Coordinates of C-alpha atoms in Angstrom, one line a residue:
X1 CA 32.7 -28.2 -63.0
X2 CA 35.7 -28.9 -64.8
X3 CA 37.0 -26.3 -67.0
X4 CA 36.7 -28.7 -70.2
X5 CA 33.0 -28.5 -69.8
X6 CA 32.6 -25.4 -69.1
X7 CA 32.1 -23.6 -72.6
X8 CA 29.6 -26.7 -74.2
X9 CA 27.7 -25.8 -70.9
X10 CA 27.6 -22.0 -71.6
X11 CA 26.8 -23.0 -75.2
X12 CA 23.7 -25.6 -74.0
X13 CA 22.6 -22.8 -72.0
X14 CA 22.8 -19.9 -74.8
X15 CA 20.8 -22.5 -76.6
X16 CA 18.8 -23.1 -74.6
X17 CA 17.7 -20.1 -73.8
X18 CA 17.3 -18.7 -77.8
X19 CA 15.0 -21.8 -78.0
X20 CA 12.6 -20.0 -75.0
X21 CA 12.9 -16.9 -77.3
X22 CA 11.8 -18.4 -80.4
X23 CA 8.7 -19.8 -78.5
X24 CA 8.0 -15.9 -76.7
X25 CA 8.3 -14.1 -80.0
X26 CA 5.7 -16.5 -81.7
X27 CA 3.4 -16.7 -78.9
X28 CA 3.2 -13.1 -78.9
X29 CA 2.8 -12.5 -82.1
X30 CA 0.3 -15.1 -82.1
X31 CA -1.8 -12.8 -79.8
X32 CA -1.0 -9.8 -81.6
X33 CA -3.7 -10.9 -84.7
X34 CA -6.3 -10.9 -81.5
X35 CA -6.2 -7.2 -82.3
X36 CA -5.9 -7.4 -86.2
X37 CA -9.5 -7.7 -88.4
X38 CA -10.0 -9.7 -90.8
X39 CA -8.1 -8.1 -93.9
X40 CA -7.0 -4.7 -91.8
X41 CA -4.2 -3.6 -89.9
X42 CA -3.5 -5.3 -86.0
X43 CA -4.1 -2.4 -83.9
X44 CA -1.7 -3.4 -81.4
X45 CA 1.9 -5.4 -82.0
X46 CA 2.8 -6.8 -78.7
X47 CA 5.4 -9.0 -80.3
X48 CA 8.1 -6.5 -80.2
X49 CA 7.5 -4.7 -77.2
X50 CA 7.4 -8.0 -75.0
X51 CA 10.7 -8.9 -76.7
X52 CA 12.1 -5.8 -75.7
X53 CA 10.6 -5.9 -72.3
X54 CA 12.3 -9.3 -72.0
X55 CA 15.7 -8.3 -73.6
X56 CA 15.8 -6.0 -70.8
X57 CA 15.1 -7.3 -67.8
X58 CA 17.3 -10.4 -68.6
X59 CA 20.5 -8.8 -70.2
X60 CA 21.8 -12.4 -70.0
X61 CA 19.4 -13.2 -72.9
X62 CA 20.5 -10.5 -75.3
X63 CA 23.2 -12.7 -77.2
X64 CA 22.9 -13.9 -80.9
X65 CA 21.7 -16.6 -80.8
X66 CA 18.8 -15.7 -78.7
X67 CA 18.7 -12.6 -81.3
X68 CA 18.4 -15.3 -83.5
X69 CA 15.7 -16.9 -82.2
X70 CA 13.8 -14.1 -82.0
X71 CA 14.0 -13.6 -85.6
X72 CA 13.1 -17.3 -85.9
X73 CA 9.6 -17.2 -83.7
X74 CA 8.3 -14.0 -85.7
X75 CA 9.1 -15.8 -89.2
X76 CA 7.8 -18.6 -88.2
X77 CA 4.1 -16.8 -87.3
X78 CA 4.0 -15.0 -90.5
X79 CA 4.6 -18.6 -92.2
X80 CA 2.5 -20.6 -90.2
X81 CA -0.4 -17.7 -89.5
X82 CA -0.4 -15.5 -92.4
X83 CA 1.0 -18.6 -95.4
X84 CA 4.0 -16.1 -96.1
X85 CA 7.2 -17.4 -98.0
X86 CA 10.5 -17.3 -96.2
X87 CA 11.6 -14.3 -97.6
X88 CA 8.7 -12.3 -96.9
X89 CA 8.3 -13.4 -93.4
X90 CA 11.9 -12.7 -92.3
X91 CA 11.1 -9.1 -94.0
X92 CA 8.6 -8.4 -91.4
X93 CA 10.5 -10.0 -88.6
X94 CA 13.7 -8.2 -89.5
X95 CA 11.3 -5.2 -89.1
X96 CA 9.9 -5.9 -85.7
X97 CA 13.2 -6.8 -84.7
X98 CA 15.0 -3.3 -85.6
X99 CA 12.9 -1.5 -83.2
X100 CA 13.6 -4.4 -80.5
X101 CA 17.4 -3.6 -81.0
X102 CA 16.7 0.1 -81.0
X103 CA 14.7 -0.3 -77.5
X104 CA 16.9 -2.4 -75.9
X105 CA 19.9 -0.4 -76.5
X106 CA 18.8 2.5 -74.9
X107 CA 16.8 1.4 -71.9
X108 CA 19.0 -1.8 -71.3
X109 CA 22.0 0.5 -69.4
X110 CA 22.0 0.5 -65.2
X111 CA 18.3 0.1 -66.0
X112 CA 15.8 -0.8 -62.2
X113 CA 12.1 -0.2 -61.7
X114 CA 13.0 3.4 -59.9
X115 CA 13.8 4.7 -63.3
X116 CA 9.4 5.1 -64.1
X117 CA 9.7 6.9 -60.6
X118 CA 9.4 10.8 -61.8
X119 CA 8.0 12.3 -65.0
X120 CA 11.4 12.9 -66.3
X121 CA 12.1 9.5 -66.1
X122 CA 8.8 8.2 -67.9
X123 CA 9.5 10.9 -70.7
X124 CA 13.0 9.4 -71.5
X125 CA 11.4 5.9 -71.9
X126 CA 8.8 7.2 -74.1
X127 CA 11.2 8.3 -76.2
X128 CA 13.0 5.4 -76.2
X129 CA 9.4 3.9 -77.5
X130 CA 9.5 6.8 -80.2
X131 CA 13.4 5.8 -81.1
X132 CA 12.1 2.0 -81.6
X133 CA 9.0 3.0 -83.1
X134 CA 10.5 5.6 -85.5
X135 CA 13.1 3.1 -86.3
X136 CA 10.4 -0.1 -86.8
X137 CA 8.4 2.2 -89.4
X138 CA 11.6 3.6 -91.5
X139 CA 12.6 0.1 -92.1
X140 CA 9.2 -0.6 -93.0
X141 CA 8.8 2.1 -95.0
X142 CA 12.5 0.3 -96.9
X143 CA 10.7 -2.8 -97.6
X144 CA 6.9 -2.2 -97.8
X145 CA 7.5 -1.6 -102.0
X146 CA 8.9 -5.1 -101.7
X147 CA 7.0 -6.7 -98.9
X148 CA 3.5 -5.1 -100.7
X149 CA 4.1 -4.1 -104.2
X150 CA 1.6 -1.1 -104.9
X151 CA 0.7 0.1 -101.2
X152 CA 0.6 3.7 -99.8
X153 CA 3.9 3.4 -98.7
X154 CA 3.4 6.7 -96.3
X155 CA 0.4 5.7 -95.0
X156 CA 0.8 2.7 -94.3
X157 CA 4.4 4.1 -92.7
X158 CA 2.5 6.4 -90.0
X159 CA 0.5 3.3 -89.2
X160 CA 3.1 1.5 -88.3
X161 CA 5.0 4.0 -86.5
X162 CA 2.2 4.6 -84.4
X163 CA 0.5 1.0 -83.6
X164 CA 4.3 0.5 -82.4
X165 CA 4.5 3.2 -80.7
X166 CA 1.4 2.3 -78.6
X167 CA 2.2 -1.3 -78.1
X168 CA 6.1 0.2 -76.5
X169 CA 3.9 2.4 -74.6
X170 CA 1.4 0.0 -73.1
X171 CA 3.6 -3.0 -72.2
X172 CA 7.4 -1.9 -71.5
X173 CA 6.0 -0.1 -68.6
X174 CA 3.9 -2.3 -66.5
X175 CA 6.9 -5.3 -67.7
X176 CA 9.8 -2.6 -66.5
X177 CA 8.0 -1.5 -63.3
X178 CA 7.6 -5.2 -61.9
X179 CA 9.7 -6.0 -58.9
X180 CA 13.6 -7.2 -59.3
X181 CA 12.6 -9.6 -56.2
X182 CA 10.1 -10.9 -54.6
X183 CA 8.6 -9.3 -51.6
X184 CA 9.7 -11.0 -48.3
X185 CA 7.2 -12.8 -45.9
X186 CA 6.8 -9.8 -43.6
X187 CA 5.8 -7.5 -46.1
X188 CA 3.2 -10.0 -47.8
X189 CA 1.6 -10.8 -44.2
X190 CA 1.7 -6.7 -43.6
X191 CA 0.1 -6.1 -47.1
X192 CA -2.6 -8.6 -46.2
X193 CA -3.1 -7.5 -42.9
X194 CA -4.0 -4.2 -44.2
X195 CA -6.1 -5.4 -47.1
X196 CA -9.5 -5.7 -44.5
X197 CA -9.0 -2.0 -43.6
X198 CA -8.4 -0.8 -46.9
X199 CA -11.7 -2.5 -48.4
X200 CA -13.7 -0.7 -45.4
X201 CA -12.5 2.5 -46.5
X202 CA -13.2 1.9 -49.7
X203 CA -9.5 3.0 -50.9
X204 CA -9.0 -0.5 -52.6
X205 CA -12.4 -1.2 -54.5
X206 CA -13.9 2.2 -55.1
X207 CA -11.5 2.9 -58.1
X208 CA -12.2 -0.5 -59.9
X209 CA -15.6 -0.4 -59.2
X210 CA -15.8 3.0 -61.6
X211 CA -13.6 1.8 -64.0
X212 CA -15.5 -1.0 -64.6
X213 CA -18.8 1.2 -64.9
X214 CA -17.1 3.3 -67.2
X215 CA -15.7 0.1 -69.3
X216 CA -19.2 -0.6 -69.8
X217 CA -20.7 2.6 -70.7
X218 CA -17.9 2.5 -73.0
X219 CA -18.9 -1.2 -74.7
X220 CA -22.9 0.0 -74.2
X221 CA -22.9 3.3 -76.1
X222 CA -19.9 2.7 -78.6
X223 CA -19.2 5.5 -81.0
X224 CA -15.7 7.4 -82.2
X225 CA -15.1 9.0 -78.6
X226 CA -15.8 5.5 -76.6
X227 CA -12.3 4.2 -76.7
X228 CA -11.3 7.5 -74.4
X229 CA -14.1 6.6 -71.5
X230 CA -12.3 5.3 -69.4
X231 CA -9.4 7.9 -69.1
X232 CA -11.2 9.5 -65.8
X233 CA -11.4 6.0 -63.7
X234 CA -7.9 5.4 -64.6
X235 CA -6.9 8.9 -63.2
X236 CA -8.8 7.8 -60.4
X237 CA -6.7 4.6 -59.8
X238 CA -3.4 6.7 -60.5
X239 CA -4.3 8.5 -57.3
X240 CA -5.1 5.6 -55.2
X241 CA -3.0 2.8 -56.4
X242 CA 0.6 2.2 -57.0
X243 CA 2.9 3.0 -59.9
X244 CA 3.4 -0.5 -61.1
X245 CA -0.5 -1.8 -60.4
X246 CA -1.7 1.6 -61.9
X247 CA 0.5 0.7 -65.5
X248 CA -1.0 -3.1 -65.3
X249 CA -4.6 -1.7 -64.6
X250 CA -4.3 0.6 -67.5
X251 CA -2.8 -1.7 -70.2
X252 CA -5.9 -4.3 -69.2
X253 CA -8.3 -1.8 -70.2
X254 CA -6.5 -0.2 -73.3
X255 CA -7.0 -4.3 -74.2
X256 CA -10.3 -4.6 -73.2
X257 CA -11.0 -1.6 -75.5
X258 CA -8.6 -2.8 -78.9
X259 CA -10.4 -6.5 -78.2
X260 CA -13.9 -5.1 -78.6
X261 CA -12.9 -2.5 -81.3
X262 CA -11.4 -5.8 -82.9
X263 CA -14.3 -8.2 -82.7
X264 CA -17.3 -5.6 -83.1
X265 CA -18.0 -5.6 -79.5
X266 CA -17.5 -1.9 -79.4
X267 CA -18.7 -0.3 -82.6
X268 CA -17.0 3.1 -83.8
X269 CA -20.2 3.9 -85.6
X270 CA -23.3 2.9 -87.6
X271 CA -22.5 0.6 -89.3
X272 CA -18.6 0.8 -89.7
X273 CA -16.7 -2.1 -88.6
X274 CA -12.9 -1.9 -87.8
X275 CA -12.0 -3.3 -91.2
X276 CA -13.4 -0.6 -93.1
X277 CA -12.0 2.2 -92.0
X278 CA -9.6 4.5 -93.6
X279 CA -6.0 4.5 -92.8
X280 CA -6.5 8.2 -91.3
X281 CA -9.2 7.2 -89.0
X282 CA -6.9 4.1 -87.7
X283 CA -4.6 6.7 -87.1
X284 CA -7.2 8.7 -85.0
X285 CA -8.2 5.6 -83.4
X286 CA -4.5 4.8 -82.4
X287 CA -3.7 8.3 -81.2
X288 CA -6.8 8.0 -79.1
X289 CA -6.0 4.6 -77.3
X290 CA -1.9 5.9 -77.0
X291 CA -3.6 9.0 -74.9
X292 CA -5.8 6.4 -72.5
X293 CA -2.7 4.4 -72.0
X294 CA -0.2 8.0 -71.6
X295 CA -2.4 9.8 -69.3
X296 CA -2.4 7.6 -66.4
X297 CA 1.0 7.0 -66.6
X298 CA 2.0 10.1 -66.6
X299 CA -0.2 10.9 -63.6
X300 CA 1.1 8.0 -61.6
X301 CA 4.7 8.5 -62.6
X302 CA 4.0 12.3 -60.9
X303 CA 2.8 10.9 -57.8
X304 CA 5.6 8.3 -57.6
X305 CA 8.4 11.5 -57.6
X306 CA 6.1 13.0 -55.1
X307 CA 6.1 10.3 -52.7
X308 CA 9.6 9.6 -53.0
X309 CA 10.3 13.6 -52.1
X310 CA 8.1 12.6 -49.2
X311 CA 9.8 10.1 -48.0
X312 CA 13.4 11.4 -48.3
X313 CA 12.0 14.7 -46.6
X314 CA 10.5 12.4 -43.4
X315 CA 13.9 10.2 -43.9
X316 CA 15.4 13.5 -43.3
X317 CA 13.3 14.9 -40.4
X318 CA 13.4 10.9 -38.9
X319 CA 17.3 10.5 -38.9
X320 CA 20.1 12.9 -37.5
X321 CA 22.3 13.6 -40.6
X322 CA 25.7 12.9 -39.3
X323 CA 25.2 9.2 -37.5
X324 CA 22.3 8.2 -39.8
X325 CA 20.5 6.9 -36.5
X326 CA 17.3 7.9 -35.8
X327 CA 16.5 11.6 -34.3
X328 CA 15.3 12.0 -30.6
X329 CA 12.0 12.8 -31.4
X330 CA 11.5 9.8 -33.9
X331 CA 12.9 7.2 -31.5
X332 CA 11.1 8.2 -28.6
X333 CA 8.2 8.4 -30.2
X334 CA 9.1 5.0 -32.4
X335 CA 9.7 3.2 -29.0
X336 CA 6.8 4.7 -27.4
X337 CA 4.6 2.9 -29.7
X338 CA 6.0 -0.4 -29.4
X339 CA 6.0 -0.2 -25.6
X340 CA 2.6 0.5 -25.6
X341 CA 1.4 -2.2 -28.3
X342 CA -1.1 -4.9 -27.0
X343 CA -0.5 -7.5 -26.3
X344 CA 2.6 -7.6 -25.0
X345 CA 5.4 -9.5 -26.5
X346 CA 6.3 -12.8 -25.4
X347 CA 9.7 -12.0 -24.4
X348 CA 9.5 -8.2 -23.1
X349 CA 11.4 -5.1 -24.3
X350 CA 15.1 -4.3 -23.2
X351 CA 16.5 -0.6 -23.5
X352 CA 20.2 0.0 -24.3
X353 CA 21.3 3.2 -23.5
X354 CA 25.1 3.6 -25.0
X355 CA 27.7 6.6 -24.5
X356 CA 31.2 7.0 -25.6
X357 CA 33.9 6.9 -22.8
X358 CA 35.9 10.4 -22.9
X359 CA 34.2 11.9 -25.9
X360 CA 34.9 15.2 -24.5
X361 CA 38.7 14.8 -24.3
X362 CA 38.7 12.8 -27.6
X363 CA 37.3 16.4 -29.0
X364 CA 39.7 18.8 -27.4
X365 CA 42.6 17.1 -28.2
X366 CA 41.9 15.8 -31.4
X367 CA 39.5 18.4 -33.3
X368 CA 35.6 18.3 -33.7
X369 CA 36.1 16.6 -37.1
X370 CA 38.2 13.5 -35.3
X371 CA 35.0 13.8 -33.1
X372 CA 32.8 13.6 -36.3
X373 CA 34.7 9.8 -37.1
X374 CA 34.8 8.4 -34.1
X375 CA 30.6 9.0 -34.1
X376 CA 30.4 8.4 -38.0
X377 CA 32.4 4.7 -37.2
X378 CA 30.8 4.2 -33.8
X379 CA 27.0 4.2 -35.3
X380 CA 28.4 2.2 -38.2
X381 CA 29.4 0.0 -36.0
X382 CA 26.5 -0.5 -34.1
X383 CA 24.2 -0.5 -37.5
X384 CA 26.1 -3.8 -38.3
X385 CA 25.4 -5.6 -35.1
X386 CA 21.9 -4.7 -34.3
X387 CA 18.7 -6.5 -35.8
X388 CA 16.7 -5.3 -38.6
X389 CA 13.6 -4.1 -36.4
X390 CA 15.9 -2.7 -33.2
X391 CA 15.7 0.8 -33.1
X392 CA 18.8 2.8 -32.9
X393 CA 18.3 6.6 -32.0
X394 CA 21.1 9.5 -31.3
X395 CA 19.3 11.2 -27.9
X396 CA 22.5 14.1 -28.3
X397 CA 25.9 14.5 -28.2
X398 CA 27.7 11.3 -27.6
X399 CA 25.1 9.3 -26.0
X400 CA 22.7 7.0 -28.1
X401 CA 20.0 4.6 -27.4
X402 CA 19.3 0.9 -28.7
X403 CA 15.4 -0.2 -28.2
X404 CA 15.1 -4.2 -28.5
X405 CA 11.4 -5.5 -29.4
X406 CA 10.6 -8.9 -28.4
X407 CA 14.0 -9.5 -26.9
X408 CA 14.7 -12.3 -23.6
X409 CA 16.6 -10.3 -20.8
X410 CA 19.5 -12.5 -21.6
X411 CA 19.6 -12.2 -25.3
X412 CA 19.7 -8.1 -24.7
X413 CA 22.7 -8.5 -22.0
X414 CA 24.6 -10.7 -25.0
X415 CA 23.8 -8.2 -27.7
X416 CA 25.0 -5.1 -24.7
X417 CA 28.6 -7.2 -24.6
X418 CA 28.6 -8.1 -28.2
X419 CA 27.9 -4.0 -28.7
X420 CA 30.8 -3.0 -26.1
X421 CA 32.9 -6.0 -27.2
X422 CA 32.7 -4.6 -31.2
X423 CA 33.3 -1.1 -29.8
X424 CA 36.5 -1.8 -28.1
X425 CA 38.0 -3.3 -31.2
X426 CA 37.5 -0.4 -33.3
X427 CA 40.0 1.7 -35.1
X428 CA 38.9 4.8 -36.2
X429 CA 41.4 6.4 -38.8
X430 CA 42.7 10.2 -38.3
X431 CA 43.6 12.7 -41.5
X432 CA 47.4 12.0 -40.2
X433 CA 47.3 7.9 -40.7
X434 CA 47.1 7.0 -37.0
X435 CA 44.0 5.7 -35.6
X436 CA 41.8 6.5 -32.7
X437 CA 40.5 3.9 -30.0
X438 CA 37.3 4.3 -27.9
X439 CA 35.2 2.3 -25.7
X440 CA 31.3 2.9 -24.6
X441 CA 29.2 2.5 -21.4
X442 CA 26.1 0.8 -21.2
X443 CA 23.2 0.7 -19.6
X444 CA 20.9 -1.7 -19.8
X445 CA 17.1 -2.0 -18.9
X446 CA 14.3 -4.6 -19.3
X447 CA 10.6 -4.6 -18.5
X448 CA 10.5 -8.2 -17.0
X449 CA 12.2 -5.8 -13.8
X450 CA 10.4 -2.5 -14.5
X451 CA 6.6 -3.8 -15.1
X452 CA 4.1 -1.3 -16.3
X453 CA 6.7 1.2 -16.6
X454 CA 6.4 3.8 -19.3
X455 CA 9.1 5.3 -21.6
X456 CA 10.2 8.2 -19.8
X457 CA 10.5 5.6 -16.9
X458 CA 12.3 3.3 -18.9
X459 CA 14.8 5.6 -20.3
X460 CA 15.4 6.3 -16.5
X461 CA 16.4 3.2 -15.9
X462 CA 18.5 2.4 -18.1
X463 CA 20.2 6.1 -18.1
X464 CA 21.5 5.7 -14.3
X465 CA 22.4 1.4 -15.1
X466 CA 24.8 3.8 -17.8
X467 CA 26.5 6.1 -15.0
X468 CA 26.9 3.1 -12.9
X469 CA 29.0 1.4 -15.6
X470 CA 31.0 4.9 -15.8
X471 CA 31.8 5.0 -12.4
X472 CA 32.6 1.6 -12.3
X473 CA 35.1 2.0 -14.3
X474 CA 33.8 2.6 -18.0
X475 CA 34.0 0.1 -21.0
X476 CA 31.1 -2.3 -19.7
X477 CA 27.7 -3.1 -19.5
X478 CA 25.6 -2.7 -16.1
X479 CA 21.7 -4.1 -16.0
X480 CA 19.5 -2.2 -14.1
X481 CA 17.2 -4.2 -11.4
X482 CA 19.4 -7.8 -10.6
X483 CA 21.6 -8.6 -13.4
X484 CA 24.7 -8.2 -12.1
X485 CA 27.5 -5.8 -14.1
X486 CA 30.6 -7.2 -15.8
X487 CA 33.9 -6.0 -17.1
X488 CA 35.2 -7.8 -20.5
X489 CA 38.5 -8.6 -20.2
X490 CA 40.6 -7.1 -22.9
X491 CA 43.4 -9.0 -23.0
X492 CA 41.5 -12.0 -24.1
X493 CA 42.6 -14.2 -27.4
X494 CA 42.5 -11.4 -30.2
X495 CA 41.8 -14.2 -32.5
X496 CA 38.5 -14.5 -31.0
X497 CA 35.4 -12.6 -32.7
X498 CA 31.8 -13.2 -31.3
X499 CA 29.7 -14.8 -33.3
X500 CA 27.4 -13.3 -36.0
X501 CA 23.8 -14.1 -35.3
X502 CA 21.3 -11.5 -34.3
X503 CA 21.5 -12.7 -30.4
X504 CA 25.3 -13.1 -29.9
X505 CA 26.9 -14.3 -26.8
X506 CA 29.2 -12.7 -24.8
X507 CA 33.0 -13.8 -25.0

């Protein structure tokens, strides 16, 4: 694009995109008086929280005019909804906007879904709801003698504060903890795959199931306490479901619940419909559903931080900690389990077993923290060539293993040479400037020549096709069982690299 055009296409776009704002801020504030009696309070203000929400998962939106916009859509609902001049309806959107700029500006910095993923973290968002809240009811509490000549200012204040602070609490969490991406192919066809299995067991419907039971002893018997009913299903679902479908479960039901309060579905008592009640007892209604939509949260976010210390512990146990590559035990036990998988793949299994020429000499002559490097660069090294699904172990010492699923005998001897090929080339850098070159033996094995053969078999194999490549000569690849063994040539074009796919040829 030429650079003329450059700026009026940066300002289409800015305008663009306040123009989507305008229409999110009035469609939201359109479904905030779902919750709002006729001549009481709205219960819950989505408006701003869904601003916010948006604001920060799009930083690109947060510019003036968009800010602008935003203004714009909540004036125009008070105008078109409520028959409010112009003045009075910027008023109230230059309220719901102060707590917008108020969450945004503390949860929009470095901000990613792993930030719900501990209590700790929860806490510092819900006081980043607070903040907006806080800061939503003191400007209120500026303009309310203007905005509604003769109202209990403080009253009316708290209210505020806290039917903002629920609507912060109910829907910046399920909108934060959505996925930056997509999930890929694989995992949707794994998820699926498991979904069979996990309605047997009863892991997937069992917590809905109650929930919805105790929604509707909730709707049937009514009464001050029913709006808290269904705090013991959604523990439930905290324990069985995931962080981000446990928030999204729980702000469905705290809506269920403010819908029905709303249209009389669920009465608070004999004869006292949501309009009617006194501002305290809006309060206590407020503080209960802010509990119903807290506790589940909090529960969930405390199993998220435990999980996560479960997985780093097992990422710990699962990986040697100076290569990165996988222990002994976990690969052989990884590679046991894909050997013995049924039915077999198309295209067999190859094992790659891979040691470092001289790493003994490299050691004494050059210190065990040269020796640290050189296996530091060399798994590196390998990391980059190998396939997401090969597994790559460290056995011990200098020698490592590569395990190839689903991988033609001739595709595993071009990934061996691409492996020895990317070896040979690299330069591992020492404390005093200079560099240090190594090379690796391989040995390869495939079960197209070893049928039937188990792992401890297997890694036979391929173990003496290695020591044949050492006393050949080192710094090759030998197949066990008919492929024949080659030596690269290392005085071939430097220019040249081998290509970059996942089943590279050899030079």
């Amino acid at each position: 694009m030429s650079p003329v055009f450059r700026p009026r296409a940066r300002c289409c776009r800015k305008l663009v995109q306040a123009a989507l704002v305008v229409a999110v801020a009035f469609v939201c504030a359109v479904l905030g008086r779902l919750t709002q009696p006729h001549g009481g309070l709205a219960i819950l203000w989505p408006a701003s929280a869904l601003l916010a929400a948006l604001l920060i998962r799009h930083p690109s939106l947060a510019h003036p005019p968009s800010w602008t916009g935003a203004l714009c859509g909540l004036a125009l609902e008070n105008i078109v909804l409520e028959g409010l001049s112009w003045p009075a309806a910027l008023g109230y959107g230059v309220t719901d906007l102060s707590g917008v700029l108020v969450a945004w500006t503390i949860l929009s910095s470095g901000w990613s879904p792993s930030r719900l993923r501990s209590p700790r973290a929860i806490g510092q968002v819900l006081a980043a709801c607070a903040a907006a809240a806080a800061t939503h009811a003191a400007v209120a509490l500026v303009l309310t003698p203007w905005l509604r000549p003769g109202a209990p200012w403080p009253t009316i204040a708290l209210n505020w504060f806290l039917g903002q602070l629920l609507s912060y609490s109910a829907f910046l969490p399920p909108v934060m903890l959505l996925p930056r991406r997509l999930r890929t192919r694989g995992d949707r066809r794994r998820a699926w795959s498991s979904l069979p299995r996990r309605m047997a067991s009863g892991t997937l419907l069992l917590p809905l199931v109650t929930l919805l039971l105790s929604l509707s002893l909730c709707f049937l018997l009514g009464g001050p306490g029913a709006a808290t009913f269904p705090i013991p299903a959604l523990m439930y679902c905290a324990l069985a479901y995931r962080q981000a479908t446990t928030a999204w479960i729980t702000l469905l039901t705290a809506l269920a619940v403010l819908l029905g309060i709303a249209n009389g579905w669920l009465p608070l008592g004999e004869g006292q419909p949501l309009a009617g009640l006194h501002a305290w007892d809006m309060v206590s209604l407020r503080l209960g559903v802010l509990l119903l939509i807290l506790s589940p949260l909090l529960v969930s976010g405390i199993l998220a931080a435990r999980s996560d210390l479960i997985s780093s512990l097992n990422l710990a146990l699962d990986h040697d900690a100076l290569t990165r590559a996988l222990s002994r035990q976990a690969f052989l036990r990884s590679a046991d389990e894909h050997l013995g998988r049924t039915p077999a793949p198309p295209q067999g299994n190859a094992l790659l077993m891979l040691d470092i020429d001289h790493f003994k000499q490299l050691n004494d002559r050059h210190g065990h923290a040269a020796g640290d490097k050189v296996l530091q660069a060399f798994a590196r090294t390998i990391r980059t060539v190998v396939r997401p699904h090969d597994l790559f172990g460290r056995l011990g010492g200098e020698e490592f293993a590569l395990f190839l699923p689903d991988t033609s005998e001739q595709d595993a001897s071009d990934i061996a040479e691409r492996l020895r090929f990317c070896v040979e080339r690299l330069a591992v850098p020492r404390d005093d400037g200079q560099t240090l070159r190594i090379s690796v033996s391989i040995g390869m094995a495939h079960d197209s020549r070893t049928p039937l053969a188990a792992l401890p078999e297997f890694l036979a194999y391929a173990d003496q096709a290695m020591y044949q490549a050492k006393r050949s000569g080192r710094n090759r690849v030998h197949a066990h069982g008919g492929l024949s063994a080659w030596t690269s040539d290392t005085t071939e074009d430097p220019a040249w690299h081998p290509p970059l796919n996942n089943a590279p040829k050899a030079p």
